[in-house]
Amino acid sequence: MKVFILPFGKINLINPHIAEVIFNEGTILDKPEVEAYQNLLRSQLKPPFSILINMENAYSHTFEAQLAMGDLKDIVYRAVVVVYNYNAEMATKIIMNLNKIIIGILDYLESDRRP
């Protein structure tokens, strides 16, 4: 199996039609990085091909990167593997409850101003 190490992650070529993509922890993908990994896929795989996105690490991407992800027409299947991560679960719970906390604080401040 060929492995390509990139500044933002690595790509494992499983066979001529399948690649696994693993992004580094904390990476924020932008459009040029998405284009770089798409160019690598185009040059190393035989179309049509499939990609397996391994989410063993937490990462995110810019809006422009999200749009660029749909540009590669040679991909016939995409699969995402999610690995359970306690920190990711806690971060999700915090974000979900953040609005409740803010509303509670605002309600408290409003009640403090009432005569």
Short mmCIF file of N, CA, C and O in Angstrom, two decimals:
data_model
loop_
_atom_site.label_atom_id
_atom_site.label_comp_id
_atom_site.label_asym_id
_atom_site.label_seq_id
_atom_site.Cartn_x
_atom_site.Cartn_y
_atom_site.Cartn_z
N MET A 1 0.84 -1.17 0.00
CA MET A 1 0.00 0.00 0.00
C MET A 1 0.90 1.24 0.00
O MET A 1 1.82 1.34 0.80
N LYS A 2 0.59 2.17 -0.90
CA LYS A 2 1.32 3.44 -0.93
C LYS A 2 0.71 4.40 0.08
O LYS A 2 -0.50 4.46 0.24
N VAL A 3 1.59 5.16 0.74
CA VAL A 3 1.15 6.16 1.71
C VAL A 3 1.78 7.50 1.33
O VAL A 3 2.98 7.58 1.09
N PHE A 4 0.94 8.53 1.25
CA PHE A 4 1.41 9.88 0.95
C PHE A 4 1.20 10.74 2.18
O PHE A 4 0.08 10.87 2.67
N ILE A 5 2.28 11.32 2.69
CA ILE A 5 2.22 12.19 3.85
C ILE A 5 2.13 13.63 3.34
O ILE A 5 3.00 14.08 2.59
N LEU A 6 1.10 14.33 3.75
CA LEU A 6 0.88 15.72 3.38
C LEU A 6 0.97 16.59 4.63
O LEU A 6 0.84 16.07 5.74
N PRO A 7 1.16 17.90 4.49
CA PRO A 7 1.25 18.75 5.68
C PRO A 7 0.01 18.71 6.57
O PRO A 7 0.09 18.96 7.76
N PHE A 8 -1.13 18.35 6.01
CA PHE A 8 -2.39 18.37 6.75
C PHE A 8 -2.95 16.98 7.02
O PHE A 8 -4.03 16.84 7.58
N GLY A 9 -2.23 15.92 6.62
CA GLY A 9 -2.72 14.57 6.85
C GLY A 9 -1.99 13.56 5.99
O GLY A 9 -0.89 13.81 5.51
N LYS A 10 -2.63 12.41 5.79
CA LYS A 10 -2.02 11.40 4.94
C LYS A 10 -3.09 10.69 4.12
O LYS A 10 -4.27 10.65 4.50
N ILE A 11 -2.65 10.15 3.00
CA ILE A 11 -3.54 9.40 2.11
C ILE A 11 -2.94 8.02 1.91
O ILE A 11 -1.78 7.89 1.50
N ASN A 12 -3.72 7.01 2.22
CA ASN A 12 -3.33 5.62 2.01
C ASN A 12 -4.03 5.11 0.76
O ASN A 12 -5.27 5.13 0.70
N LEU A 13 -3.27 4.66 -0.22
CA LEU A 13 -3.88 4.07 -1.42
C LEU A 13 -4.09 2.59 -1.17
O LEU A 13 -3.13 1.82 -1.10
N ILE A 14 -5.33 2.22 -0.99
CA ILE A 14 -5.67 0.83 -0.66
C ILE A 14 -5.57 -0.06 -1.88
O ILE A 14 -5.07 -1.16 -1.83
N ASN A 15 -6.10 0.42 -3.01
CA ASN A 15 -5.96 -0.25 -4.30
C ASN A 15 -6.12 0.82 -5.38
O ASN A 15 -6.30 2.00 -5.04
N PRO A 16 -6.05 0.49 -6.66
CA PRO A 16 -6.10 1.53 -7.69
C PRO A 16 -7.39 2.35 -7.74
O PRO A 16 -7.45 3.37 -8.42
N HIS A 17 -8.41 1.91 -6.99
CA HIS A 17 -9.71 2.61 -7.03
C HIS A 17 -10.18 3.09 -5.66
O HIS A 17 -11.27 3.65 -5.55
N ILE A 18 -9.40 2.87 -4.61
CA ILE A 18 -9.83 3.25 -3.25
C ILE A 18 -8.68 3.90 -2.49
O ILE A 18 -7.56 3.37 -2.47
N ALA A 19 -8.98 5.03 -1.85
CA ALA A 19 -8.00 5.70 -1.00
C ALA A 19 -8.63 6.02 0.35
O ALA A 19 -9.82 6.34 0.44
N GLU A 20 -7.81 5.94 1.39
CA GLU A 20 -8.22 6.36 2.73
C GLU A 20 -7.54 7.69 3.02
O GLU A 20 -6.34 7.85 2.80
N VAL A 21 -8.33 8.65 3.52
CA VAL A 21 -7.81 9.98 3.85
C VAL A 21 -7.92 10.18 5.35
O VAL A 21 -8.99 9.98 5.94
N ILE A 22 -6.80 10.54 5.99
CA ILE A 22 -6.77 10.81 7.43
C ILE A 22 -6.17 12.20 7.62
O ILE A 22 -5.01 12.43 7.27
N PHE A 23 -6.97 13.13 8.14
CA PHE A 23 -6.48 14.48 8.37
C PHE A 23 -5.86 14.57 9.76
O PHE A 23 -6.30 13.88 10.69
N ASN A 24 -4.86 15.42 9.90
CA ASN A 24 -4.18 15.59 11.19
C ASN A 24 -5.10 16.24 12.21
O ASN A 24 -6.00 17.01 11.86
N GLU A 25 -4.85 15.95 13.47
CA GLU A 25 -5.60 16.53 14.59
C GLU A 25 -5.51 18.05 14.53
O GLU A 25 -4.44 18.62 14.39
N GLY A 26 -6.67 18.70 14.63
CA GLY A 26 -6.73 20.16 14.69
C GLY A 26 -6.58 20.88 13.36
O GLY A 26 -6.58 22.11 13.32
N THR A 27 -6.47 20.14 12.28
CA THR A 27 -6.32 20.77 10.96
C THR A 27 -7.58 21.55 10.60
O THR A 27 -8.69 21.11 10.87
N ILE A 28 -7.38 22.70 10.00
CA ILE A 28 -8.47 23.46 9.39
C ILE A 28 -8.18 23.50 7.90
O ILE A 28 -7.28 24.21 7.45
N LEU A 29 -8.90 22.67 7.15
CA LEU A 29 -8.66 22.57 5.72
C LEU A 29 -9.18 23.81 5.01
O LEU A 29 -10.29 24.26 5.27
N ASP A 30 -8.37 24.32 4.09
CA ASP A 30 -8.85 25.41 3.25
C ASP A 30 -8.89 24.90 1.80
O ASP A 30 -8.52 23.76 1.51
N LYS A 31 -9.34 25.75 0.91
CA LYS A 31 -9.53 25.32 -0.48
C LYS A 31 -8.25 24.81 -1.13
O LYS A 31 -8.27 23.75 -1.77
N PRO A 32 -7.10 25.49 -1.00
CA PRO A 32 -5.88 24.96 -1.62
C PRO A 32 -5.48 23.57 -1.11
O PRO A 32 -4.98 22.75 -1.87
N GLU A 33 -5.72 23.29 0.15
CA GLU A 33 -5.40 21.96 0.69
C GLU A 33 -6.34 20.91 0.11
O GLU A 33 -5.91 19.80 -0.22
N VAL A 34 -7.62 21.23 -0.02
CA VAL A 34 -8.56 20.29 -0.63
C VAL A 34 -8.16 20.02 -2.07
O VAL A 34 -8.14 18.88 -2.53
N GLU A 35 -7.80 21.09 -2.79
CA GLU A 35 -7.37 20.91 -4.18
C GLU A 35 -6.10 20.06 -4.26
O GLU A 35 -5.96 19.24 -5.17
N ALA A 36 -5.19 20.23 -3.31
CA ALA A 36 -3.94 19.44 -3.30
C ALA A 36 -4.25 17.96 -3.12
O ALA A 36 -3.69 17.11 -3.84
N TYR A 37 -5.13 17.62 -2.18
CA TYR A 37 -5.39 16.19 -1.99
C TYR A 37 -6.23 15.63 -3.13
O TYR A 37 -6.06 14.48 -3.54
N GLN A 38 -7.08 16.45 -3.75
CA GLN A 38 -7.83 15.99 -4.92
C GLN A 38 -6.89 15.75 -6.11
O GLN A 38 -7.06 14.77 -6.83
N ASN A 39 -5.90 16.61 -6.28
CA ASN A 39 -4.92 16.42 -7.36
C ASN A 39 -4.13 15.14 -7.14
O ASN A 39 -3.84 14.41 -8.10
N LEU A 40 -3.79 14.86 -5.89
CA LEU A 40 -3.07 13.63 -5.60
C LEU A 40 -3.94 12.42 -5.94
O LEU A 40 -3.47 11.46 -6.55
N LEU A 41 -5.22 12.48 -5.56
CA LEU A 41 -6.13 11.38 -5.88
C LEU A 41 -6.23 11.17 -7.39
O LEU A 41 -6.18 10.05 -7.89
N ARG A 42 -6.39 12.28 -8.13
CA ARG A 42 -6.49 12.20 -9.60
C ARG A 42 -5.23 11.56 -10.22
O ARG A 42 -5.32 10.81 -11.18
N SER A 43 -4.08 11.91 -9.67
CA SER A 43 -2.83 11.43 -10.26
C SER A 43 -2.49 9.99 -9.87
O SER A 43 -1.74 9.32 -10.57
N GLN A 44 -3.04 9.50 -8.76
CA GLN A 44 -2.64 8.19 -8.25
C GLN A 44 -3.71 7.10 -8.40
O GLN A 44 -3.38 5.92 -8.31
N LEU A 45 -4.96 7.49 -8.58
CA LEU A 45 -6.04 6.51 -8.67
C LEU A 45 -6.60 6.44 -10.09
O LEU A 45 -6.48 7.39 -10.86
N LYS A 46 -7.23 5.31 -10.38
CA LYS A 46 -7.89 5.13 -11.68
C LYS A 46 -9.38 5.43 -11.51
O LYS A 46 -10.04 4.82 -10.67
N PRO A 47 -9.92 6.38 -12.28
CA PRO A 47 -11.34 6.70 -12.14
C PRO A 47 -12.21 5.59 -12.73
O PRO A 47 -11.75 4.90 -13.63
N PRO A 48 -13.40 5.41 -12.25
CA PRO A 48 -13.95 6.09 -11.07
C PRO A 48 -13.35 5.49 -9.80
O PRO A 48 -12.99 4.32 -9.76
N PHE A 49 -13.27 6.31 -8.75
CA PHE A 49 -12.69 5.83 -7.51
C PHE A 49 -13.53 6.24 -6.31
O PHE A 49 -14.44 7.05 -6.41
N SER A 50 -13.18 5.65 -5.17
CA SER A 50 -13.90 5.90 -3.92
C SER A 50 -12.90 6.36 -2.86
O SER A 50 -11.73 5.99 -2.90
N ILE A 51 -13.41 7.15 -1.92
CA ILE A 51 -12.55 7.56 -0.81
C ILE A 51 -13.21 7.22 0.51
O ILE A 51 -14.43 7.28 0.65
N LEU A 52 -12.38 6.85 1.44
CA LEU A 52 -12.79 6.55 2.80
C LEU A 52 -12.17 7.62 3.68
O LEU A 52 -10.95 7.76 3.74
N ILE A 53 -12.99 8.45 4.32
CA ILE A 53 -12.50 9.50 5.20
C ILE A 53 -12.50 8.94 6.62
O ILE A 53 -13.56 8.63 7.16
N ASN A 54 -11.33 8.78 7.17
CA ASN A 54 -11.17 8.24 8.51
C ASN A 54 -11.12 9.42 9.49
O ASN A 54 -10.18 10.21 9.47
N MET A 55 -12.13 9.55 10.33
CA MET A 55 -12.21 10.68 11.25
C MET A 55 -11.66 10.32 12.63
O MET A 55 -12.28 10.60 13.65
N GLU A 56 -10.48 9.72 12.63
CA GLU A 56 -9.85 9.38 13.91
C GLU A 56 -9.37 10.63 14.62
O GLU A 56 -9.13 10.61 15.82
N ASN A 57 -9.20 11.74 13.89
CA ASN A 57 -8.78 13.02 14.47
C ASN A 57 -9.86 14.07 14.25
O ASN A 57 -10.63 13.99 13.30
N ALA A 58 -9.87 15.06 15.12
CA ALA A 58 -10.81 16.17 14.97
C ALA A 58 -10.20 17.19 14.01
O ALA A 58 -9.04 17.56 14.15
N TYR A 59 -10.97 17.60 13.04
CA TYR A 59 -10.54 18.61 12.09
C TYR A 59 -11.77 19.36 11.59
O TYR A 59 -12.90 18.96 11.83
N SER A 60 -11.54 20.45 10.89
CA SER A 60 -12.64 21.20 10.31
C SER A 60 -12.18 21.77 8.97
O SER A 60 -11.05 21.56 8.56
N HIS A 61 -13.08 22.47 8.31
CA HIS A 61 -12.73 23.06 7.02
C HIS A 61 -13.48 24.35 6.81
O HIS A 61 -14.53 24.58 7.40
N THR A 62 -12.92 25.19 5.96
CA THR A 62 -13.56 26.47 5.64
C THR A 62 -14.74 26.22 4.70
O THR A 62 -14.85 25.14 4.10
N PHE A 63 -15.57 27.23 4.56
CA PHE A 63 -16.71 27.12 3.65
C PHE A 63 -16.23 26.88 2.22
O PHE A 63 -16.79 26.06 1.49
N GLU A 64 -15.17 27.60 1.81
CA GLU A 64 -14.63 27.43 0.46
C GLU A 64 -14.13 26.00 0.24
O GLU A 64 -14.27 25.43 -0.84
N ALA A 65 -13.55 25.42 1.28
CA ALA A 65 -13.08 24.03 1.20
C ALA A 65 -14.25 23.07 1.03
O ALA A 65 -14.17 22.11 0.27
N GLN A 66 -15.34 23.34 1.74
CA GLN A 66 -16.53 22.50 1.61
C GLN A 66 -17.05 22.52 0.18
O GLN A 66 -17.43 21.49 -0.37
N LEU A 67 -17.08 23.70 -0.43
CA LEU A 67 -17.53 23.81 -1.81
C LEU A 67 -16.60 23.06 -2.76
O LEU A 67 -17.05 22.37 -3.68
N ALA A 68 -15.30 23.17 -2.52
CA ALA A 68 -14.31 22.51 -3.38
C ALA A 68 -14.40 20.99 -3.28
O ALA A 68 -14.06 20.29 -4.24
N MET A 69 -14.85 20.47 -2.15
CA MET A 69 -14.94 19.02 -1.98
C MET A 69 -15.89 18.38 -2.98
O MET A 69 -15.75 17.22 -3.33
N GLY A 70 -16.87 19.14 -3.45
CA GLY A 70 -17.83 18.60 -4.42
C GLY A 70 -17.36 18.69 -5.86
O GLY A 70 -18.05 18.23 -6.76
N ASP A 71 -16.19 19.28 -6.08
CA ASP A 71 -15.71 19.50 -7.45
C ASP A 71 -15.13 18.27 -8.12
O ASP A 71 -15.03 18.22 -9.33
N LEU A 72 -14.72 17.29 -7.35
CA LEU A 72 -14.07 16.11 -7.93
C LEU A 72 -15.13 15.12 -8.39
O LEU A 72 -15.75 14.43 -7.59
N LYS A 73 -15.33 15.08 -9.69
CA LYS A 73 -16.42 14.27 -10.26
C LYS A 73 -16.05 12.79 -10.41
O LYS A 73 -16.92 11.97 -10.67
N ASP A 74 -14.77 12.45 -10.25
CA ASP A 74 -14.34 11.06 -10.42
C ASP A 74 -14.70 10.18 -9.22
O ASP A 74 -14.58 8.97 -9.29
N ILE A 75 -15.12 10.79 -8.12
CA ILE A 75 -15.47 10.02 -6.92
C ILE A 75 -16.87 9.45 -7.08
O ILE A 75 -17.83 10.19 -7.30
N VAL A 76 -16.98 8.13 -6.98
CA VAL A 76 -18.30 7.51 -7.08
C VAL A 76 -18.89 7.22 -5.71
O VAL A 76 -20.11 7.27 -5.55
N TYR A 77 -18.04 6.95 -4.73
CA TYR A 77 -18.51 6.69 -3.37
C TYR A 77 -17.60 7.39 -2.37
O TYR A 77 -16.39 7.43 -2.53
N ARG A 78 -18.24 7.91 -1.33
CA ARG A 78 -17.51 8.47 -0.18
C ARG A 78 -18.05 7.76 1.06
O ARG A 78 -19.25 7.60 1.21
N ALA A 79 -17.15 7.38 1.92
CA ALA A 79 -17.55 6.78 3.19
C ALA A 79 -16.78 7.47 4.30
O ALA A 79 -15.64 7.88 4.11
N VAL A 80 -17.43 7.61 5.43
CA VAL A 80 -16.79 8.27 6.58
C VAL A 80 -16.81 7.29 7.74
O VAL A 80 -17.85 6.72 8.07
N VAL A 81 -15.64 7.10 8.35
CA VAL A 81 -15.53 6.25 9.54
C VAL A 81 -15.33 7.18 10.73
O VAL A 81 -14.40 7.99 10.76
N VAL A 82 -16.22 7.07 11.70
CA VAL A 82 -16.15 7.91 12.89
C VAL A 82 -15.69 7.06 14.06
O VAL A 82 -16.27 6.03 14.35
N VAL A 83 -14.64 7.50 14.71
CA VAL A 83 -14.11 6.82 15.89
C VAL A 83 -14.64 7.55 17.12
O VAL A 83 -14.56 8.77 17.19
N TYR A 84 -15.19 6.81 18.08
CA TYR A 84 -15.71 7.45 19.29
C TYR A 84 -14.59 8.16 20.02
O TYR A 84 -13.50 7.64 20.20
N ASN A 85 -14.89 9.39 20.45
CA ASN A 85 -13.91 10.21 21.15
C ASN A 85 -14.65 10.95 22.26
O ASN A 85 -15.55 11.73 21.98
N TYR A 86 -14.27 10.71 23.49
CA TYR A 86 -14.93 11.33 24.63
C TYR A 86 -14.86 12.85 24.56
O TYR A 86 -15.84 13.54 24.82
N ASN A 87 -13.70 13.40 24.18
CA ASN A 87 -13.57 14.86 24.08
C ASN A 87 -14.50 15.44 23.04
O ASN A 87 -15.09 16.50 23.24
N ALA A 88 -14.64 14.76 21.91
CA ALA A 88 -15.56 15.23 20.87
C ALA A 88 -17.00 15.21 21.38
O ALA A 88 -17.78 16.11 21.10
N GLU A 89 -17.34 14.16 22.13
CA GLU A 89 -18.69 14.08 22.69
C GLU A 89 -18.95 15.24 23.65
O GLU A 89 -20.00 15.88 23.61
N MET A 90 -17.98 15.51 24.52
CA MET A 90 -18.15 16.61 25.48
C MET A 90 -18.24 17.96 24.77
O MET A 90 -19.05 18.81 25.14
N ALA A 91 -17.43 18.17 23.75
CA ALA A 91 -17.48 19.43 23.00
C ALA A 91 -18.84 19.60 22.34
O ALA A 91 -19.42 20.70 22.35
N THR A 92 -19.38 18.53 21.81
CA THR A 92 -20.71 18.59 21.19
C THR A 92 -21.77 18.92 22.23
O THR A 92 -22.64 19.76 21.99
N LYS A 93 -21.70 18.31 23.39
CA LYS A 93 -22.67 18.61 24.46
C LYS A 93 -22.58 20.06 24.91
O LYS A 93 -23.59 20.71 25.16
N ILE A 94 -21.36 20.57 25.02
CA ILE A 94 -21.18 21.97 25.43
C ILE A 94 -21.81 22.90 24.41
O ILE A 94 -22.53 23.84 24.77
N ILE A 95 -21.55 22.66 23.14
CA ILE A 95 -22.12 23.52 22.09
C ILE A 95 -23.64 23.44 22.12
O ILE A 95 -24.33 24.45 21.99
N MET A 96 -24.19 22.25 22.31
CA MET A 96 -25.64 22.08 22.34
C MET A 96 -26.26 22.82 23.52
O MET A 96 -27.36 23.36 23.42
N ASN A 97 -25.55 22.86 24.65
CA ASN A 97 -26.10 23.50 25.84
C ASN A 97 -25.73 24.97 25.98
O ASN A 97 -26.26 25.66 26.84
N LEU A 98 -24.86 25.46 25.13
CA LEU A 98 -24.41 26.84 25.22
C LEU A 98 -25.56 27.83 25.12
O LEU A 98 -25.64 28.79 25.89
N ASN A 99 -26.46 27.58 24.19
CA ASN A 99 -27.60 28.47 24.02
C ASN A 99 -28.45 28.50 25.29
O ASN A 99 -28.90 29.57 25.72
N LYS A 100 -28.66 27.36 25.92
CA LYS A 100 -29.44 27.31 27.16
C LYS A 100 -28.76 28.13 28.27
O LYS A 100 -29.41 28.82 29.04
N ILE A 101 -27.46 28.04 28.33
CA ILE A 101 -26.70 28.77 29.35
C ILE A 101 -26.83 30.27 29.13
O ILE A 101 -27.09 31.04 30.07
N ILE A 102 -26.66 30.70 27.89
CA ILE A 102 -26.76 32.13 27.57
C ILE A 102 -28.15 32.66 27.87
O ILE A 102 -28.31 33.73 28.48
N ILE A 103 -29.17 31.92 27.50
CA ILE A 103 -30.55 32.34 27.79
C ILE A 103 -30.77 32.43 29.30
O ILE A 103 -31.38 33.38 29.79
N GLY A 104 -30.25 31.47 30.04
CA GLY A 104 -30.37 31.50 31.50
C GLY A 104 -29.70 32.74 32.10
O GLY A 104 -30.26 33.39 32.99
N ILE A 105 -28.54 33.08 31.62
CA ILE A 105 -27.84 34.27 32.12
C ILE A 105 -28.62 35.53 31.78
O ILE A 105 -28.79 36.42 32.63
N LEU A 106 -29.10 35.62 30.56
CA LEU A 106 -29.88 36.80 30.16
C LEU A 106 -31.16 36.92 30.97
O LEU A 106 -31.55 38.02 31.38
N ASP A 107 -31.84 35.80 31.22
CA ASP A 107 -33.05 35.83 32.05
C ASP A 107 -32.72 36.31 33.46
O ASP A 107 -33.46 37.10 34.05
N TYR A 108 -31.62 35.84 34.01
CA TYR A 108 -31.20 36.24 35.35
C TYR A 108 -30.93 37.74 35.38
O TYR A 108 -31.36 38.45 36.30
N LEU A 109 -30.20 38.25 34.40
CA LEU A 109 -29.88 39.67 34.36
C LEU A 109 -31.15 40.50 34.20
O LEU A 109 -31.27 41.58 34.80
N GLU A 110 -32.07 40.03 33.39
CA GLU A 110 -33.34 40.74 33.20
C GLU A 110 -34.14 40.76 34.50
O GLU A 110 -34.71 41.80 34.86
N SER A 111 -34.19 39.66 35.22
CA SER A 111 -34.96 39.61 36.46
C SER A 111 -34.32 40.50 37.53
O SER A 111 -35.00 41.04 38.40
N ASP A 112 -33.02 40.68 37.49
CA ASP A 112 -32.31 41.52 38.45
C ASP A 112 -32.62 43.01 38.23
O ASP A 112 -32.55 43.79 39.15
N ARG A 113 -33.01 43.37 37.03
CA ARG A 113 -33.32 44.77 36.70
C ARG A 113 -34.76 45.14 37.01
O ARG A 113 -35.11 46.29 37.01
N ARG A 114 -35.60 44.15 37.24
CA ARG A 114 -37.01 44.41 37.53
C ARG A 114 -37.17 44.96 38.96
O ARG A 114 -36.49 44.51 39.87
N PRO A 115 -38.12 45.91 39.13
CA PRO A 115 -38.34 46.47 40.49
C PRO A 115 -38.97 45.48 41.45
O PRO A 115 -39.56 44.54 41.16
#
